PDB file of C-alpha atoms in Angstrom:
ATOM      1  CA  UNK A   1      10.748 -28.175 -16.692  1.00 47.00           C
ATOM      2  CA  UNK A   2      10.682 -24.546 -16.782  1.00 66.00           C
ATOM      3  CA  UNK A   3      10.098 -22.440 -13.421  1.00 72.00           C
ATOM      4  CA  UNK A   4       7.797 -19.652 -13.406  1.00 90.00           C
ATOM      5  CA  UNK A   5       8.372 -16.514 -15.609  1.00 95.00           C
ATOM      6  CA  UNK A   6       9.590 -13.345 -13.765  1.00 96.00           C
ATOM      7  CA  UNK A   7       8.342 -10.017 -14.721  1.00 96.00           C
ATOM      8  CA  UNK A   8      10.449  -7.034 -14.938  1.00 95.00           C
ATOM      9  CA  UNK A   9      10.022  -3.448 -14.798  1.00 94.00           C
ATOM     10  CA  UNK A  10      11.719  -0.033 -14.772  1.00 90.00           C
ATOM     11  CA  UNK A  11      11.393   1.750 -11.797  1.00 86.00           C
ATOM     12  CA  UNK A  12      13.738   5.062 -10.534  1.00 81.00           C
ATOM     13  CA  UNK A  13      16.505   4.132  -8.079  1.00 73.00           C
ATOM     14  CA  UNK A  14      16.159   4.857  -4.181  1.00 65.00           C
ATOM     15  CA  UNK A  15      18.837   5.610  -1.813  1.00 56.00           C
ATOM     16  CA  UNK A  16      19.676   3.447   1.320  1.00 53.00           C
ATOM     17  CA  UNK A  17      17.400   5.676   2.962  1.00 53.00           C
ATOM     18  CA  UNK A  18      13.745   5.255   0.585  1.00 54.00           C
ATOM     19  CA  UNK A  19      14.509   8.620  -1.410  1.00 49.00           C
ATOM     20  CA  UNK A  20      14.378   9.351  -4.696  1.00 49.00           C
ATOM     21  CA  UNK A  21      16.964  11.301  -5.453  1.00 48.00           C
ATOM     22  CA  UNK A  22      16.227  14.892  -6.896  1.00 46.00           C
ATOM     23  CA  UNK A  23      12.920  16.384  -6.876  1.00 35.00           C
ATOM     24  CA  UNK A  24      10.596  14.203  -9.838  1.00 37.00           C
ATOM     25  CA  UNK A  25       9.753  10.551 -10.452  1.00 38.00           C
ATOM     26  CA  UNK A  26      10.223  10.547 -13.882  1.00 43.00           C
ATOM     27  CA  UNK A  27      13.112   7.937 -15.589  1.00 45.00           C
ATOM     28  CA  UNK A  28      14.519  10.452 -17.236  1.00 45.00           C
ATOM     29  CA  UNK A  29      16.245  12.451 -14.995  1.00 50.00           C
ATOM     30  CA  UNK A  30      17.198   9.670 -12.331  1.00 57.00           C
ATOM     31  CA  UNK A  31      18.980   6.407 -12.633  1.00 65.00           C
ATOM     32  CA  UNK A  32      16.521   3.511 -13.382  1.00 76.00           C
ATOM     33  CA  UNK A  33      16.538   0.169 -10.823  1.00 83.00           C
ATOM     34  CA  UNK A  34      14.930  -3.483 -12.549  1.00 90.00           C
ATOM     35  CA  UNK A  35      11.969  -4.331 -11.043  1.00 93.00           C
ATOM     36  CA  UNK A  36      11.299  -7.999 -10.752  1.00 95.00           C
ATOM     37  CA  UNK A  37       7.776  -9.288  -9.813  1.00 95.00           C
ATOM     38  CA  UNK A  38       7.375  -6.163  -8.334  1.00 93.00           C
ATOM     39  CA  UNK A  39      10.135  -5.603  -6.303  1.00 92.00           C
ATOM     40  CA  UNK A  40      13.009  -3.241  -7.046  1.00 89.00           C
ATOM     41  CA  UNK A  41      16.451  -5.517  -7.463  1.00 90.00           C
ATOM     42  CA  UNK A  42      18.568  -3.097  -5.886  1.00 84.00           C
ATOM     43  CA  UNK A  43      16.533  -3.699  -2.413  1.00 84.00           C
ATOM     44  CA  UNK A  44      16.381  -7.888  -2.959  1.00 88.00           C
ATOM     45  CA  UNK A  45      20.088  -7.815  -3.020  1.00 86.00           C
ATOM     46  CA  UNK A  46      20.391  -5.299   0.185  1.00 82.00           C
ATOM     47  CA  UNK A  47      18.267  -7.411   1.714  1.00 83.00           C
ATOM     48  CA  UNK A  48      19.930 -10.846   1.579  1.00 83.00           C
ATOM     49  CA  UNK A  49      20.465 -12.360   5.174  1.00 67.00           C
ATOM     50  CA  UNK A  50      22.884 -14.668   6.670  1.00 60.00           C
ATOM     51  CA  UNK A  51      25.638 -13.387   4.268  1.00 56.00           C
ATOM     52  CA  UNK A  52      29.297 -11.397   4.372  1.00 52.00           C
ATOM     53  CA  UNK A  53      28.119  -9.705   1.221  1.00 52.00           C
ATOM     54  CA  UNK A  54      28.509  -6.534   0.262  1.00 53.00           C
ATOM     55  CA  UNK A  55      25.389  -4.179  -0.050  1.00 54.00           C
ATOM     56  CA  UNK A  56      25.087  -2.596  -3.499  1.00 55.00           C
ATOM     57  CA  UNK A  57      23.357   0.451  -1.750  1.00 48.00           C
ATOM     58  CA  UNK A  58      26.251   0.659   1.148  1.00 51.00           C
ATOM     59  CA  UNK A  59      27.247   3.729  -0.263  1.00 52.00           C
ATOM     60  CA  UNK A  60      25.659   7.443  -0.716  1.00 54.00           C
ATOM     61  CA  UNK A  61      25.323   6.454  -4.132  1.00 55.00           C
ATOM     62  CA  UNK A  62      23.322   3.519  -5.362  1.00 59.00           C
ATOM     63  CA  UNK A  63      25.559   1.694  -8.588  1.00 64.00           C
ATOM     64  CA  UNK A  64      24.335   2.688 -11.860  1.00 70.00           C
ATOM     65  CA  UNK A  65      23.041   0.736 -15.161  1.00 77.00           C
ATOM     66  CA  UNK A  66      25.103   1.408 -17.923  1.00 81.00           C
ATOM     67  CA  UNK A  67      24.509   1.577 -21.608  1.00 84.00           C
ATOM     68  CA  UNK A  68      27.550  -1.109 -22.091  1.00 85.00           C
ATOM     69  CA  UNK A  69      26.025  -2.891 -19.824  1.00 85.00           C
ATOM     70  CA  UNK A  70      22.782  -3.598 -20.921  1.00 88.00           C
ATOM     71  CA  UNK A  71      23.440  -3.780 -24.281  1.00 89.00           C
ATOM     72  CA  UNK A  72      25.047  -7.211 -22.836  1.00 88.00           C
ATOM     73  CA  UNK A  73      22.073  -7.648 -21.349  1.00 90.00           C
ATOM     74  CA  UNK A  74      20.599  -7.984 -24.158  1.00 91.00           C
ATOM     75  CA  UNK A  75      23.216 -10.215 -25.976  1.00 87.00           C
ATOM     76  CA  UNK A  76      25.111  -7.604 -28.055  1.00 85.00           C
ATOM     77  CA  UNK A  77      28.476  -7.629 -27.210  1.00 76.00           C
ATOM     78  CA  UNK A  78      30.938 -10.250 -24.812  1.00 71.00           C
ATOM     79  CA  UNK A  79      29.996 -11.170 -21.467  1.00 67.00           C
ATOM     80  CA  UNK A  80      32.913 -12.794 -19.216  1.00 68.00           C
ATOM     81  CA  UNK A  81      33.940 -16.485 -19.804  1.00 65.00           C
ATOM     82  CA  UNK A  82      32.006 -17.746 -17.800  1.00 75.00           C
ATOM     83  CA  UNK A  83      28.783 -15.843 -18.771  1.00 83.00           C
ATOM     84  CA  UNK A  84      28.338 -13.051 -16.217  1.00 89.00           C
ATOM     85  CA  UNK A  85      27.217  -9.747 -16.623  1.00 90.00           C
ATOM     86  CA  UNK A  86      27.179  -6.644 -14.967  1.00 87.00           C
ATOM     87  CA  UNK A  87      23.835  -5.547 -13.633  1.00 88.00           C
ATOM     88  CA  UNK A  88      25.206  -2.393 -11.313  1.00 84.00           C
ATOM     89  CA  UNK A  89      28.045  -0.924 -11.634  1.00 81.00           C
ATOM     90  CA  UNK A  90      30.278   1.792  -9.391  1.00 75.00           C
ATOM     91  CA  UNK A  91      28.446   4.826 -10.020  1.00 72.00           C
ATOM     92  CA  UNK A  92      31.567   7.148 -10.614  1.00 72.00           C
ATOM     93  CA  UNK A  93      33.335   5.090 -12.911  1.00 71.00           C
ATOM     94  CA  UNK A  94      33.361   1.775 -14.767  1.00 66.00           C
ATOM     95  CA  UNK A  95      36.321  -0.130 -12.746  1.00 69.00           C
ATOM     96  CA  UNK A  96      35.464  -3.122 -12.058  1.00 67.00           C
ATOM     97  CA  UNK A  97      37.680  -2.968  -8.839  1.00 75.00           C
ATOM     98  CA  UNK A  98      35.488  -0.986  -7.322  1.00 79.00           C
ATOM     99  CA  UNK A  99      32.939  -3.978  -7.661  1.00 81.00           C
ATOM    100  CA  UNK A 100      29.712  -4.439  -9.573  1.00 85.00           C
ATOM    101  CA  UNK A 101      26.570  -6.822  -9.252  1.00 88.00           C
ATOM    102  CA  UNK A 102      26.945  -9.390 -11.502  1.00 91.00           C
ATOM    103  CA  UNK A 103      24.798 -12.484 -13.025  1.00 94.00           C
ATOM    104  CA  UNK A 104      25.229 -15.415 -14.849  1.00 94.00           C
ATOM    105  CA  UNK A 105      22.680 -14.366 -17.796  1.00 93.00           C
ATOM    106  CA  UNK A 106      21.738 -16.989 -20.521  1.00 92.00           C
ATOM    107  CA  UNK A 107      19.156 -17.467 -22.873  1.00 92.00           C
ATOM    108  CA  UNK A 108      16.611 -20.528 -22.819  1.00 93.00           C
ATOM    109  CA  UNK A 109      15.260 -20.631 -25.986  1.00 94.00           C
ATOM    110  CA  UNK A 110      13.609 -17.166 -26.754  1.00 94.00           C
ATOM    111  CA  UNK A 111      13.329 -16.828 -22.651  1.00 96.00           C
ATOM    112  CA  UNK A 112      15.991 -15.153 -20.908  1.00 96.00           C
ATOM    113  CA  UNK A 113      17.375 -16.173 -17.426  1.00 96.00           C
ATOM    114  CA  UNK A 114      19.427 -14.418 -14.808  1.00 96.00           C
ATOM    115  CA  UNK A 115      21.004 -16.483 -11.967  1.00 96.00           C
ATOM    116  CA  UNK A 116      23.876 -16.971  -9.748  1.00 95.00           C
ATOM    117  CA  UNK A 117      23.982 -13.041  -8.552  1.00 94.00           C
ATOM    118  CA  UNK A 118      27.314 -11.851  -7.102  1.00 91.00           C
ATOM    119  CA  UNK A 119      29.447  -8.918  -5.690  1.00 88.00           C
ATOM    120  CA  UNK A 120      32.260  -9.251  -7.981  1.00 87.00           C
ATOM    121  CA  UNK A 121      35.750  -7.422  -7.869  1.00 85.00           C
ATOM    122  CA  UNK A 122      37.865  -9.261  -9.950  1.00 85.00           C
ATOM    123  CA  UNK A 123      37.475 -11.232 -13.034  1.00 85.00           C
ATOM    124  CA  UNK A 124      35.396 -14.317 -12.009  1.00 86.00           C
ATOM    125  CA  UNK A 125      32.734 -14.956  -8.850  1.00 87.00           C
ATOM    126  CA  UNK A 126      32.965 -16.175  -6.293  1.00 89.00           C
ATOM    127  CA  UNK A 127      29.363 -17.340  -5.029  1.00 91.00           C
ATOM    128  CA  UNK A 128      30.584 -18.895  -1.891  1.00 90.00           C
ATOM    129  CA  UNK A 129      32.153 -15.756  -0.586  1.00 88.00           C
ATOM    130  CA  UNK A 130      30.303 -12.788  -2.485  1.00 88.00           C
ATOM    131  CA  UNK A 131      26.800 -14.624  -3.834  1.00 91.00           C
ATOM    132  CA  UNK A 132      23.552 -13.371  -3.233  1.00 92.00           C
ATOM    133  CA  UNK A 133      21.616 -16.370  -2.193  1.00 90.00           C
ATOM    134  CA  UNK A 134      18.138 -16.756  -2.474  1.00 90.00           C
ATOM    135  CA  UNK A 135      17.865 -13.772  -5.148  1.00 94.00           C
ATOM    136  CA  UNK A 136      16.694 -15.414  -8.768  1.00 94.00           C
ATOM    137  CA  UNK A 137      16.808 -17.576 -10.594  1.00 96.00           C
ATOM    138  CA  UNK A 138      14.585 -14.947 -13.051  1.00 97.00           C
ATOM    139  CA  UNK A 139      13.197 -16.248 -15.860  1.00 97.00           C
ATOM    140  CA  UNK A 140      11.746 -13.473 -18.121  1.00 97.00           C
ATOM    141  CA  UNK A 141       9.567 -13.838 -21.505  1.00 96.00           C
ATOM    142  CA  UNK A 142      12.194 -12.714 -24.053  1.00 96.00           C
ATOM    143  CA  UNK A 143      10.006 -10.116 -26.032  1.00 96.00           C
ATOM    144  CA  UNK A 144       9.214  -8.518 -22.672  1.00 96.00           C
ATOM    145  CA  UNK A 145      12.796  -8.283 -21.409  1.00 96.00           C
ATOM    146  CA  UNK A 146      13.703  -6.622 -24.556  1.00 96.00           C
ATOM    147  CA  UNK A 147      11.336  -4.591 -24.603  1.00 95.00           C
ATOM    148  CA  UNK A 148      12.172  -3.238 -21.072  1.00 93.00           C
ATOM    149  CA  UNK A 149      15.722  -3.029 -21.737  1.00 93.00           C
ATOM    150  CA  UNK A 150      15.685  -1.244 -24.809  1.00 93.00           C
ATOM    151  CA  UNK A 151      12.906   1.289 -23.441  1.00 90.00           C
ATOM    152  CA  UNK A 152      16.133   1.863 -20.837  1.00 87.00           C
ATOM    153  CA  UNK A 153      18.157   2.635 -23.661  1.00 87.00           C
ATOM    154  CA  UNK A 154      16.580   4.743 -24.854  1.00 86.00           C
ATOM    155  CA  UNK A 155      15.790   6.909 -21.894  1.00 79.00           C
ATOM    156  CA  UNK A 156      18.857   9.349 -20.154  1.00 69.00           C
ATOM    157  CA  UNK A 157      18.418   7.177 -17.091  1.00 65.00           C
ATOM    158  CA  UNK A 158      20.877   5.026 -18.194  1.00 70.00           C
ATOM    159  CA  UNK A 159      24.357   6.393 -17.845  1.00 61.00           C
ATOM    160  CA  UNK A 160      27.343   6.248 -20.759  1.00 61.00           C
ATOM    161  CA  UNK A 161      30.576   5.589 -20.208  1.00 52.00           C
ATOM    162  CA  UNK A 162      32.379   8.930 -21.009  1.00 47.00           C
TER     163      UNK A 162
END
């Protein structure tokens, strides 16, 4: 049986501290966060009790989305072995040593569903140690998720890899 479909937005990214960064609200000139029924990601993760994780807004800098990224997102390109992708990402570089929010994303017909979220620093999870539990499973409408995605695309918000 399928659970209940998740909706997801595009909102701009907050600091640790509730801020927008810069001085507008528009996507365009600040990195985007996913918004899922509502809430941004970024903060579901940070919030995330009872756990040795590591908080993807610990740092002045919240992680960034990155074109790469969510082109994997939306099924172009390889994803790791075991079918994770990056969500966040360092925001001064693309190493994944430096860690990056990761989730096993696979499709369910034309639905799309993220679970199994993760602070990973090497090349596989480990959801005991660095999982983010009680965040997802997220099961989006595929045309929807697209939709949202490639609107991110298209907008400077998301960052390239130089």
């Amino acid at each position: 049986m399928r659970g209940a479909y998740t909706t997801l937005e595009l909102a701009p990214t907050t600091g640790a501290d509730g801020v927008i960064p810069l001085s507008s609200t528009g996507l365009g000139e600040h990195p985007a966060d996913l918004v899922v029924d509502g809430r941004p990601l970024l903060r579901l993760l940070d919030e995330v009790d009872g756990v040795d994780t590591v908080s993807p807004l610990a740092s002045d800098l919240p992680p960034v989305l990155r074109a790469d990224h969510v082109e994997r997102l939306l099924g172009r390109g390889p994803g790791s072995a075991e079918g994770r992708r990056v969500i966040y990402s360092c925001p001064d570089c693309d190493d994944p040593g430096c860690g990056a929010v990761t989730a096993f994303v696979a499709r369910d017909g034309e639905d799309v569903v993220w679970r199994d979220f993760a602070w990973q620093t090497g090349p596989t999870a480990d959801l005991a140690r660095e999982g983010y539990p009680g965040v997802g499973p997220y099961r989006f409408h595929g045309a929807a998720y697209r939709s949202v995605l490639l609107r991110l695309l298209e907008s400077s918000a998301c960052r390239s890899v130089a």
